[in-house]
Amino acid sequence: MNIAIAGGGSIGTQFAVHCAEKRHSVIIYTSNPTAFYNKLCTVNENNKITHIGEIQVATTDAAEAFARADWIFVTVAQYRLAEIASIIFPYVKPGLKICLVPGTGGGECIFKKCIDRGAVIYGIQRVPADSRILDYGKSVMTTKYIEQLHVAAFDPAHTEDCADLVSYLTGVPYVTMPNYLNLTLTPSNPILNVSRLYTMFKDYDGSRPYIKIPLFYGEWDDESSETAFKCDEEISKIRSALDMFDLSYVRSLQEYYECGSPGELTEKIRSIELFKEVPAPMAATGIGCIPNLTTRCFMNDFGFGLSVFIQIADFLGIDAVNMKTIMKWYMGLPDASLREFNYRDYGINNIDDFIDFYKV
């Protein structure tokens, strides 16, 4: 089968390795194709190769990447989804399967034109394994793979086939979810990351830089966990209000991380070996360090995460005070701008439109 991977980062490389290892024809669509080797691999924490596969080519040519594709895995940052959807659209044919990895960020709306042309859009709730680039264009380091992939297609009639496909490629067993909203409402990075950013930088006004760049995960604190728990409670209110949908797979942070207190969540996050040394998203200046609003954390998790939750809360008449406090803080940062997913761009203006859209 012909498989295209949109995005050459850690997730895209991970999927390329798995697909190529299964002897499929794999093309990576990336802005930096000359950096890619044909043989790619994943390694574990001990630098031992765990999977290896040989891709056909890495390219910037959309026709070369997508014209013959049977399956496409979209692994780019959510703020690039609209760009990638428009690039893929001319090559969509009935039956083309497009997987959003992960499935959050409004992709179900952004790719609706592809659905109308006959594509099958589906997503997974979380990546098969946490990963980071070890040698760009050549290898990624992955941690232990998750026990199950949680998969949903926008049209539930296709969920089983899609789940079986991605499970076959990655080797991870799957669970099917009853509808796509279970992906949309997943309280992962859009809650965790924005809570951490808020607690780290809430006093920043642009006039005084920081002395050093702290660790984002390795120095995670209880205040960040407490803030995340408060936002997570607001997601729970949204889930309860949308009782016309089966949202049993929207698991709270406490349930997912198996922690009963903010302190336990702090310890869980600090213990993730792969990310312990990841620095906070900051830029060095001549007189210190300042938050870098052009990094993926800021660009993804506010406009294509927190904003999505706030819009849904507003449709439902839920006052998501904690999430709105964080968003207000972000919009008050020097040079802040909100490039966001907006339901209204897709004709969804109220709760009735919202329900009609997701009741496939």
PDB file of C-alpha atoms in Angstrom, residues 52-335:
ATOM      1  CA  ILE A  52      13.710  -0.026  11.505  1.00  0.00           C
ATOM      2  CA  GLY A  53      12.235   0.667   8.093  1.00  0.00           C
ATOM      3  CA  GLU A  54      13.233   2.023   4.700  1.00  0.00           C
ATOM      4  CA  ILE A  55      11.127   4.813   3.199  1.00  0.00           C
ATOM      5  CA  GLN A  56      10.885   5.565  -0.519  1.00  0.00           C
ATOM      6  CA  VAL A  57      11.627   9.280  -0.306  1.00  0.00           C
ATOM      7  CA  ALA A  58      11.141  12.484   1.676  1.00  0.00           C
ATOM      8  CA  THR A  59       9.813  15.358  -0.426  1.00  0.00           C
ATOM      9  CA  THR A  60       8.318  18.847  -0.559  1.00  0.00           C
ATOM     10  CA  ASP A  61       6.309  17.877  -3.660  1.00  0.00           C
ATOM     11  CA  ALA A  62       2.659  17.451  -2.663  1.00  0.00           C
ATOM     12  CA  ALA A  63       1.752  15.520  -5.815  1.00  0.00           C
ATOM     13  CA  GLU A  64       4.586  13.070  -5.249  1.00  0.00           C
ATOM     14  CA  ALA A  65       3.524  12.570  -1.647  1.00  0.00           C
ATOM     15  CA  PHE A  66      -0.271  12.402  -1.880  1.00  0.00           C
ATOM     16  CA  ALA A  67      -1.457  11.671  -5.433  1.00  0.00           C
ATOM     17  CA  ARG A  68      -1.064   7.889  -5.096  1.00  0.00           C
ATOM     18  CA  ALA A  69      -1.614   7.615  -1.355  1.00  0.00           C
ATOM     19  CA  ASP A  70      -4.037   5.072   0.070  1.00  0.00           C
ATOM     20  CA  TRP A  71      -3.397   6.136   3.679  1.00  0.00           C
ATOM     21  CA  ILE A  72      -2.192   9.471   5.013  1.00  0.00           C
ATOM     22  CA  PHE A  73      -0.986  10.105   8.551  1.00  0.00           C
ATOM     23  CA  VAL A  74      -1.117  13.792   9.488  1.00  0.00           C
ATOM     24  CA  THR A  75       1.404  14.435  12.252  1.00  0.00           C
ATOM     25  CA  VAL A  76       1.986  18.186  11.939  1.00  0.00           C
ATOM     26  CA  ALA A  77       1.227  20.669  14.710  1.00  0.00           C
ATOM     27  CA  GLN A  78      -2.463  21.528  14.979  1.00  0.00           C
ATOM     28  CA  TYR A  79      -1.890  25.122  13.945  1.00  0.00           C
ATOM     29  CA  ARG A  80      -0.789  23.763  10.545  1.00  0.00           C
ATOM     30  CA  LEU A  81      -3.823  21.512  10.000  1.00  0.00           C
ATOM     31  CA  ALA A  82      -5.681  23.946   7.730  1.00  0.00           C
ATOM     32  CA  GLU A  83      -2.580  24.402   5.574  1.00  0.00           C
ATOM     33  CA  ILE A  84      -2.065  20.632   5.243  1.00  0.00           C
ATOM     34  CA  ALA A  85      -5.767  19.977   4.589  1.00  0.00           C
ATOM     35  CA  SER A  86      -5.724  22.405   1.662  1.00  0.00           C
ATOM     36  CA  ILE A  87      -2.558  20.783   0.283  1.00  0.00           C
ATOM     37  CA  ILE A  88      -4.021  17.271   0.514  1.00  0.00           C
ATOM     38  CA  PHE A  89      -7.505  18.185  -0.788  1.00  0.00           C
ATOM     39  CA  PRO A  90      -6.710  18.130  -4.551  1.00  0.00           C
ATOM     40  CA  TYR A  91      -5.523  14.518  -4.224  1.00  0.00           C
ATOM     41  CA  VAL A  92      -8.455  13.174  -2.216  1.00  0.00           C
ATOM     42  CA  LYS A  93     -10.268  10.225  -3.714  1.00  0.00           C
ATOM     43  CA  PRO A  94     -13.136   8.136  -2.293  1.00  0.00           C
ATOM     44  CA  GLY A  95     -11.903   5.696   0.332  1.00  0.00           C
ATOM     45  CA  LEU A  96      -8.673   7.550   1.144  1.00  0.00           C
ATOM     46  CA  LYS A  97      -7.991   7.145   4.858  1.00  0.00           C
ATOM     47  CA  ILE A  98      -6.562  10.168   6.661  1.00  0.00           C
ATOM     48  CA  CYS A  99      -5.458   9.695  10.259  1.00  0.00           C
ATOM     49  CA  LEU A 100      -4.939  12.729  12.524  1.00  0.00           C
ATOM     50  CA  VAL A 101      -2.238  12.073  15.111  1.00  0.00           C
ATOM     51  CA  PRO A 102      -3.422  13.008  17.677  1.00  0.00           C
ATOM     52  CA  GLY A 103      -7.048  13.656  16.787  1.00  0.00           C
ATOM     53  CA  THR A 104      -7.510  16.881  18.758  1.00  0.00           C
ATOM     54  CA  GLY A 105      -7.372  20.478  17.547  1.00  0.00           C
ATOM     55  CA  GLY A 106     -10.450  20.787  15.341  1.00  0.00           C
ATOM     56  CA  GLY A 107      -9.235  18.518  12.563  1.00  0.00           C
ATOM     57  CA  GLU A 108     -12.666  16.946  12.139  1.00  0.00           C
ATOM     58  CA  CYS A 109     -13.951  20.344  10.938  1.00  0.00           C
ATOM     59  CA  ILE A 110     -10.809  21.424   9.100  1.00  0.00           C
ATOM     60  CA  PHE A 111     -10.840  18.217   7.013  1.00  0.00           C
ATOM     61  CA  LYS A 112     -14.631  18.277   6.416  1.00  0.00           C
ATOM     62  CA  LYS A 113     -14.147  19.127   2.712  1.00  0.00           C
ATOM     63  CA  CYS A 114     -12.035  15.987   2.385  1.00  0.00           C
ATOM     64  CA  ILE A 115     -14.815  13.991   4.063  1.00  0.00           C
ATOM     65  CA  ASP A 116     -17.357  15.421   1.637  1.00  0.00           C
ATOM     66  CA  ARG A 117     -15.132  14.288  -1.242  1.00  0.00           C
ATOM     67  CA  GLY A 118     -15.119  10.716   0.071  1.00  0.00           C
ATOM     68  CA  ALA A 119     -12.138  10.535   2.433  1.00  0.00           C
ATOM     69  CA  VAL A 120     -12.371   8.721   5.758  1.00  0.00           C
ATOM     70  CA  ILE A 121     -11.108  10.940   8.577  1.00  0.00           C
ATOM     71  CA  TYR A 122     -10.148   9.343  11.855  1.00  0.00           C
ATOM     72  CA  GLY A 123      -7.875  10.043  14.772  1.00  0.00           C
ATOM     73  CA  ILE A 124      -6.145   8.476  17.733  1.00  0.00           C
ATOM     74  CA  GLN A 125      -6.455   9.872  21.221  1.00  0.00           C
ATOM     75  CA  ARG A 126      -2.782   9.678  22.120  1.00  0.00           C
ATOM     76  CA  VAL A 127       0.367   8.750  20.211  1.00  0.00           C
ATOM     77  CA  PRO A 128       1.514   5.088  20.407  1.00  0.00           C
ATOM     78  CA  ALA A 129       4.591   6.100  22.408  1.00  0.00           C
ATOM     79  CA  ASP A 130       6.092   9.343  23.650  1.00  0.00           C
ATOM     80  CA  SER A 131       9.037  10.189  21.448  1.00  0.00           C
ATOM     81  CA  ARG A 132      11.662  12.810  20.761  1.00  0.00           C
ATOM     82  CA  ILE A 133      14.052  13.326  17.891  1.00  0.00           C
ATOM     83  CA  LEU A 134      17.412  11.678  18.485  1.00  0.00           C
ATOM     84  CA  ASP A 135      18.974  12.386  15.080  1.00  0.00           C
ATOM     85  CA  TYR A 136      16.688  14.417  12.813  1.00  0.00           C
ATOM     86  CA  GLY A 137      15.847  12.608   9.595  1.00  0.00           C
ATOM     87  CA  LYS A 138      17.271   9.378  10.910  1.00  0.00           C
ATOM     88  CA  SER A 139      16.053   8.258  14.332  1.00  0.00           C
ATOM     89  CA  VAL A 140      13.693   8.963  17.231  1.00  0.00           C
ATOM     90  CA  MET A 141      13.826   7.758  20.811  1.00  0.00           C
ATOM     91  CA  THR A 142      10.587   6.268  22.151  1.00  0.00           C
ATOM     92  CA  THR A 143       9.451   5.200  25.598  1.00  0.00           C
ATOM     93  CA  LYS A 144       7.300   2.214  26.479  1.00  0.00           C
ATOM     94  CA  TYR A 145       4.333   1.907  24.119  1.00  0.00           C
ATOM     95  CA  ILE A 146       0.861   2.501  25.494  1.00  0.00           C
ATOM     96  CA  GLU A 147      -1.325  -0.490  26.251  1.00  0.00           C
ATOM     97  CA  GLN A 148      -4.140   0.465  23.865  1.00  0.00           C
ATOM     98  CA  LEU A 149      -4.806   2.889  21.041  1.00  0.00           C
ATOM     99  CA  HIS A 150      -8.147   4.677  21.385  1.00  0.00           C
ATOM    100  CA  VAL A 151      -9.482   5.321  17.889  1.00  0.00           C
ATOM    101  CA  ALA A 152     -12.518   7.089  16.428  1.00  0.00           C
ATOM    102  CA  ALA A 153     -13.529   7.909  12.862  1.00  0.00           C
ATOM    103  CA  PHE A 154     -15.695  10.936  12.202  1.00  0.00           C
ATOM    104  CA  ASP A 155     -18.197   8.514  10.657  1.00  0.00           C
ATOM    105  CA  PRO A 156     -18.400   5.733  13.284  1.00  0.00           C
ATOM    106  CA  ALA A 157     -19.173   3.193  10.544  1.00  0.00           C
ATOM    107  CA  HIS A 158     -15.475   3.322   9.609  1.00  0.00           C
ATOM    108  CA  THR A 159     -13.993   3.248  13.118  1.00  0.00           C
ATOM    109  CA  GLU A 160     -13.387  -0.503  13.338  1.00  0.00           C
ATOM    110  CA  ASP A 161     -11.528  -0.691  10.025  1.00  0.00           C
ATOM    111  CA  CYS A 162      -9.435   2.354  10.847  1.00  0.00           C
ATOM    112  CA  ALA A 163      -8.577   1.079  14.307  1.00  0.00           C
ATOM    113  CA  ASP A 164      -7.589  -2.307  12.921  1.00  0.00           C
ATOM    114  CA  LEU A 165      -5.339  -0.593  10.374  1.00  0.00           C
ATOM    115  CA  VAL A 166      -3.429   1.637  12.784  1.00  0.00           C
ATOM    116  CA  SER A 167      -3.106  -1.221  15.268  1.00  0.00           C
ATOM    117  CA  TYR A 168      -1.637  -3.484  12.580  1.00  0.00           C
ATOM    118  CA  LEU A 169       0.927  -0.825  11.650  1.00  0.00           C
ATOM    119  CA  THR A 170       2.026   0.076  15.186  1.00  0.00           C
ATOM    120  CA  GLY A 171       1.609  -3.293  16.877  1.00  0.00           C
ATOM    121  CA  VAL A 172      -0.510  -1.741  19.647  1.00  0.00           C
ATOM    122  CA  PRO A 173      -3.949  -3.242  20.457  1.00  0.00           C
ATOM    123  CA  TYR A 174      -6.918  -0.939  19.939  1.00  0.00           C
ATOM    124  CA  VAL A 175     -10.175   0.178  21.495  1.00  0.00           C
ATOM    125  CA  THR A 176     -12.852   1.808  19.348  1.00  0.00           C
ATOM    126  CA  MET A 177     -14.616   4.914  20.667  1.00  0.00           C
ATOM    127  CA  PRO A 178     -18.289   5.615  19.931  1.00  0.00           C
ATOM    128  CA  ASN A 179     -17.824   9.058  18.349  1.00  0.00           C
ATOM    129  CA  TYR A 180     -15.225  11.662  17.454  1.00  0.00           C
ATOM    130  CA  LEU A 181     -16.085  13.945  20.375  1.00  0.00           C
ATOM    131  CA  ASN A 182     -14.151  11.558  22.612  1.00  0.00           C
ATOM    132  CA  LEU A 183     -11.067  12.814  20.782  1.00  0.00           C
ATOM    133  CA  THR A 184     -12.083  16.478  20.674  1.00  0.00           C
ATOM    134  CA  LEU A 185     -12.530  16.658  24.449  1.00  0.00           C
ATOM    135  CA  THR A 186      -9.364  14.783  25.458  1.00  0.00           C
ATOM    136  CA  PRO A 187      -7.795  16.856  28.284  1.00  0.00           C
ATOM    137  CA  SER A 188      -4.158  16.221  27.465  1.00  0.00           C
ATOM    138  CA  ASN A 189      -1.641  18.863  26.293  1.00  0.00           C
ATOM    139  CA  PRO A 190      -4.212  21.652  25.859  1.00  0.00           C
ATOM    140  CA  ILE A 191      -4.836  21.462  29.603  1.00  0.00           C
ATOM    141  CA  LEU A 192      -1.487  20.323  30.971  1.00  0.00           C
ATOM    142  CA  ASN A 193       0.750  22.588  28.899  1.00  0.00           C
ATOM    143  CA  VAL A 194      -1.309  25.760  29.221  1.00  0.00           C
ATOM    144  CA  SER A 195      -1.585  25.254  32.978  1.00  0.00           C
ATOM    145  CA  ARG A 196       2.177  24.942  33.229  1.00  0.00           C
ATOM    146  CA  LEU A 197       2.791  27.979  31.017  1.00  0.00           C
ATOM    147  CA  TYR A 198       0.358  30.049  33.055  1.00  0.00           C
ATOM    148  CA  THR A 199       1.874  29.196  36.431  1.00  0.00           C
ATOM    149  CA  MET A 200       5.431  29.707  35.141  1.00  0.00           C
ATOM    150  CA  PHE A 201       4.875  33.054  33.435  1.00  0.00           C
ATOM    151  CA  LYS A 202       1.749  34.601  34.973  1.00  0.00           C
ATOM    152  CA  ASP A 203       3.746  37.511  36.409  1.00  0.00           C
ATOM    153  CA  TYR A 204       5.608  38.266  33.192  1.00  0.00           C
ATOM    154  CA  ASP A 205       4.820  41.716  31.805  1.00  0.00           C
ATOM    155  CA  GLY A 206       7.600  42.095  29.256  1.00  0.00           C
ATOM    156  CA  SER A 207       9.639  44.543  31.306  1.00  0.00           C
ATOM    157  CA  ARG A 208      11.873  42.136  33.198  1.00  0.00           C
ATOM    158  CA  PRO A 209      13.389  38.962  31.662  1.00  0.00           C
ATOM    159  CA  TYR A 210      14.122  35.789  33.583  1.00  0.00           C
ATOM    160  CA  ILE A 211      17.635  34.848  34.690  1.00  0.00           C
ATOM    161  CA  LYS A 212      17.532  31.249  33.437  1.00  0.00           C
ATOM    162  CA  ILE A 213      15.430  28.777  31.469  1.00  0.00           C
ATOM    163  CA  PRO A 214      13.840  26.222  33.815  1.00  0.00           C
ATOM    164  CA  LEU A 215      12.859  22.663  32.908  1.00  0.00           C
ATOM    165  CA  PHE A 216       9.313  22.422  31.637  1.00  0.00           C
ATOM    166  CA  TYR A 217       8.523  18.917  32.904  1.00  0.00           C
ATOM    167  CA  GLY A 218      11.519  18.096  35.112  1.00  0.00           C
ATOM    168  CA  GLU A 219      10.698  21.009  37.433  1.00  0.00           C
ATOM    169  CA  TRP A 220       6.917  20.741  37.200  1.00  0.00           C
ATOM    170  CA  ASP A 221       5.286  21.993  40.426  1.00  0.00           C
ATOM    171  CA  ASP A 222       2.109  21.447  42.424  1.00  0.00           C
ATOM    172  CA  GLU A 223       0.666  24.824  41.403  1.00  0.00           C
ATOM    173  CA  SER A 224       0.766  23.690  37.763  1.00  0.00           C
ATOM    174  CA  SER A 225      -0.977  20.443  38.745  1.00  0.00           C
ATOM    175  CA  GLU A 226      -3.616  22.283  40.785  1.00  0.00           C
ATOM    176  CA  THR A 227      -4.339  24.593  37.849  1.00  0.00           C
ATOM    177  CA  ALA A 228      -4.609  21.615  35.489  1.00  0.00           C
ATOM    178  CA  PHE A 229      -7.028  19.872  37.852  1.00  0.00           C
ATOM    179  CA  LYS A 230      -9.275  22.963  37.946  1.00  0.00           C
ATOM    180  CA  CYS A 231      -9.405  23.121  34.141  1.00  0.00           C
ATOM    181  CA  ASP A 232      -9.969  19.378  33.991  1.00  0.00           C
ATOM    182  CA  GLU A 233     -13.019  19.801  36.215  1.00  0.00           C
ATOM    183  CA  GLU A 234     -14.442  22.212  33.649  1.00  0.00           C
ATOM    184  CA  ILE A 235     -13.938  19.604  30.923  1.00  0.00           C
ATOM    185  CA  SER A 236     -15.928  17.220  33.141  1.00  0.00           C
ATOM    186  CA  LYS A 237     -18.773  19.745  33.263  1.00  0.00           C
ATOM    187  CA  ILE A 238     -18.761  19.932  29.464  1.00  0.00           C
ATOM    188  CA  ARG A 239     -18.822  16.133  29.245  1.00  0.00           C
ATOM    189  CA  SER A 240     -21.772  15.936  31.638  1.00  0.00           C
ATOM    190  CA  ALA A 241     -23.719  18.583  29.710  1.00  0.00           C
ATOM    191  CA  LEU A 242     -23.239  16.715  26.419  1.00  0.00           C
ATOM    192  CA  ASP A 243     -25.180  13.723  27.739  1.00  0.00           C
ATOM    193  CA  MET A 244     -26.720  13.090  24.332  1.00  0.00           C
ATOM    194  CA  PHE A 245     -23.319  11.631  23.326  1.00  0.00           C
ATOM    195  CA  ASP A 246     -21.459   8.636  24.721  1.00  0.00           C
ATOM    196  CA  LEU A 247     -18.309  10.319  26.073  1.00  0.00           C
ATOM    197  CA  SER A 248     -17.148   7.458  28.256  1.00  0.00           C
ATOM    198  CA  TYR A 249     -13.610   7.654  26.845  1.00  0.00           C
ATOM    199  CA  VAL A 250     -13.050  11.279  27.865  1.00  0.00           C
ATOM    200  CA  ARG A 251     -10.971  10.387  30.901  1.00  0.00           C
ATOM    201  CA  SER A 252     -10.018  12.971  33.491  1.00  0.00           C
ATOM    202  CA  LEU A 253      -6.362  13.695  34.216  1.00  0.00           C
ATOM    203  CA  GLN A 254      -6.778  12.052  37.589  1.00  0.00           C
ATOM    204  CA  GLU A 255      -8.075   8.884  35.961  1.00  0.00           C
ATOM    205  CA  TYR A 256      -5.563   8.815  33.112  1.00  0.00           C
ATOM    206  CA  TYR A 257      -2.531   9.441  35.316  1.00  0.00           C
ATOM    207  CA  GLU A 258      -3.968   7.399  38.214  1.00  0.00           C
ATOM    208  CA  CYS A 259      -3.415  10.188  40.707  1.00  0.00           C
ATOM    209  CA  GLY A 260      -5.712  11.446  43.444  1.00  0.00           C
ATOM    210  CA  SER A 261      -3.984  14.716  44.240  1.00  0.00           C
ATOM    211  CA  PRO A 262      -2.019  17.492  42.545  1.00  0.00           C
ATOM    212  CA  GLY A 263       1.121  16.276  44.282  1.00  0.00           C
ATOM    213  CA  GLU A 264       0.757  12.821  42.766  1.00  0.00           C
ATOM    214  CA  LEU A 265       0.309  14.331  39.295  1.00  0.00           C
ATOM    215  CA  THR A 266       3.452  16.405  39.832  1.00  0.00           C
ATOM    216  CA  GLU A 267       5.446  13.295  40.655  1.00  0.00           C
ATOM    217  CA  LYS A 268       4.038  11.440  37.650  1.00  0.00           C
ATOM    218  CA  ILE A 269       5.000  14.196  35.228  1.00  0.00           C
ATOM    219  CA  ARG A 270       8.424  14.736  36.758  1.00  0.00           C
ATOM    220  CA  SER A 271       9.127  11.001  36.407  1.00  0.00           C
ATOM    221  CA  ILE A 272       8.694  10.870  32.603  1.00  0.00           C
ATOM    222  CA  GLU A 273      12.305  10.107  31.756  1.00  0.00           C
ATOM    223  CA  LEU A 274      12.126  11.065  28.094  1.00  0.00           C
ATOM    224  CA  PHE A 275      11.043  14.642  28.864  1.00  0.00           C
ATOM    225  CA  LYS A 276      12.910  15.421  32.079  1.00  0.00           C
ATOM    226  CA  GLU A 277      15.444  17.684  30.399  1.00  0.00           C
ATOM    227  CA  VAL A 278      13.031  19.508  28.078  1.00  0.00           C
ATOM    228  CA  PRO A 279      13.466  23.251  28.678  1.00  0.00           C
ATOM    229  CA  ALA A 280      10.628  25.709  29.044  1.00  0.00           C
ATOM    230  CA  PRO A 281       9.663  27.395  25.737  1.00  0.00           C
ATOM    231  CA  MET A 282      11.830  30.479  26.101  1.00  0.00           C
ATOM    232  CA  ALA A 283      14.257  32.524  24.051  1.00  0.00           C
ATOM    233  CA  ALA A 284      17.540  33.983  25.245  1.00  0.00           C
ATOM    234  CA  THR A 285      18.096  37.717  24.822  1.00  0.00           C
ATOM    235  CA  GLY A 286      21.067  39.904  25.549  1.00  0.00           C
ATOM    236  CA  ILE A 287      19.788  40.614  29.052  1.00  0.00           C
ATOM    237  CA  GLY A 288      18.029  37.372  30.005  1.00  0.00           C
ATOM    238  CA  CYS A 289      15.325  34.930  28.883  1.00  0.00           C
ATOM    239  CA  ILE A 290      11.723  35.575  27.825  1.00  0.00           C
ATOM    240  CA  PRO A 291       8.750  33.332  26.903  1.00  0.00           C
ATOM    241  CA  ASN A 292       8.914  32.341  23.244  1.00  0.00           C
ATOM    242  CA  LEU A 293       5.377  32.669  21.897  1.00  0.00           C
ATOM    243  CA  THR A 294       6.345  31.193  18.518  1.00  0.00           C
ATOM    244  CA  THR A 295       6.995  27.726  19.960  1.00  0.00           C
ATOM    245  CA  ARG A 296       4.646  24.802  19.450  1.00  0.00           C
ATOM    246  CA  CYS A 297       3.462  24.853  23.084  1.00  0.00           C
ATOM    247  CA  PHE A 298       2.068  28.360  22.747  1.00  0.00           C
ATOM    248  CA  MET A 299       0.856  28.144  19.133  1.00  0.00           C
ATOM    249  CA  ASN A 300      -0.839  24.758  19.475  1.00  0.00           C
ATOM    250  CA  ASP A 301      -2.278  24.541  22.925  1.00  0.00           C
ATOM    251  CA  PHE A 302      -4.000  27.903  23.197  1.00  0.00           C
ATOM    252  CA  GLY A 303      -5.544  28.425  19.764  1.00  0.00           C
ATOM    253  CA  PHE A 304      -6.132  24.758  18.907  1.00  0.00           C
ATOM    254  CA  GLY A 305      -6.714  23.340  22.370  1.00  0.00           C
ATOM    255  CA  LEU A 306      -7.868  25.642  25.125  1.00  0.00           C
ATOM    256  CA  SER A 307      -9.853  27.780  22.678  1.00  0.00           C
ATOM    257  CA  VAL A 308     -11.769  24.713  21.446  1.00  0.00           C
ATOM    258  CA  PHE A 309     -12.822  23.829  25.007  1.00  0.00           C
ATOM    259  CA  ILE A 310     -13.850  27.415  25.783  1.00  0.00           C
ATOM    260  CA  GLN A 311     -15.981  27.636  22.628  1.00  0.00           C
ATOM    261  CA  ILE A 312     -17.795  24.405  23.505  1.00  0.00           C
ATOM    262  CA  ALA A 313     -18.341  25.630  27.064  1.00  0.00           C
ATOM    263  CA  ASP A 314     -19.820  28.858  25.685  1.00  0.00           C
ATOM    264  CA  PHE A 315     -22.189  26.907  23.413  1.00  0.00           C
ATOM    265  CA  LEU A 316     -23.392  25.068  26.520  1.00  0.00           C
ATOM    266  CA  GLY A 317     -23.618  28.121  28.773  1.00  0.00           C
ATOM    267  CA  ILE A 318     -20.877  26.807  31.067  1.00  0.00           C
ATOM    268  CA  ASP A 319     -18.696  29.475  32.669  1.00  0.00           C
ATOM    269  CA  ALA A 320     -15.244  27.914  32.287  1.00  0.00           C
ATOM    270  CA  VAL A 321     -13.698  30.508  34.571  1.00  0.00           C
ATOM    271  CA  ASN A 322     -10.314  28.804  35.007  1.00  0.00           C
ATOM    272  CA  MET A 323      -9.737  28.182  31.318  1.00  0.00           C
ATOM    273  CA  LYS A 324     -10.871  31.711  30.497  1.00  0.00           C
ATOM    274  CA  THR A 325      -8.519  33.157  33.107  1.00  0.00           C
ATOM    275  CA  ILE A 326      -5.597  31.400  31.438  1.00  0.00           C
ATOM    276  CA  MET A 327      -6.688  32.525  27.973  1.00  0.00           C
ATOM    277  CA  LYS A 328      -7.088  36.132  29.158  1.00  0.00           C
ATOM    278  CA  TRP A 329      -3.580  35.999  30.631  1.00  0.00           C
ATOM    279  CA  TYR A 330      -2.162  34.659  27.364  1.00  0.00           C
ATOM    280  CA  MET A 331      -3.851  37.338  25.276  1.00  0.00           C
ATOM    281  CA  GLY A 332      -2.358  39.967  27.587  1.00  0.00           C
ATOM    282  CA  LEU A 333       1.227  38.865  26.977  1.00  0.00           C
ATOM    283  CA  PRO A 334       3.441  41.222  24.978  1.00  0.00           C
ATOM    284  CA  ASP A 335       3.234  40.307  21.262  1.00  0.00           C
TER     285      ASP A 335
END
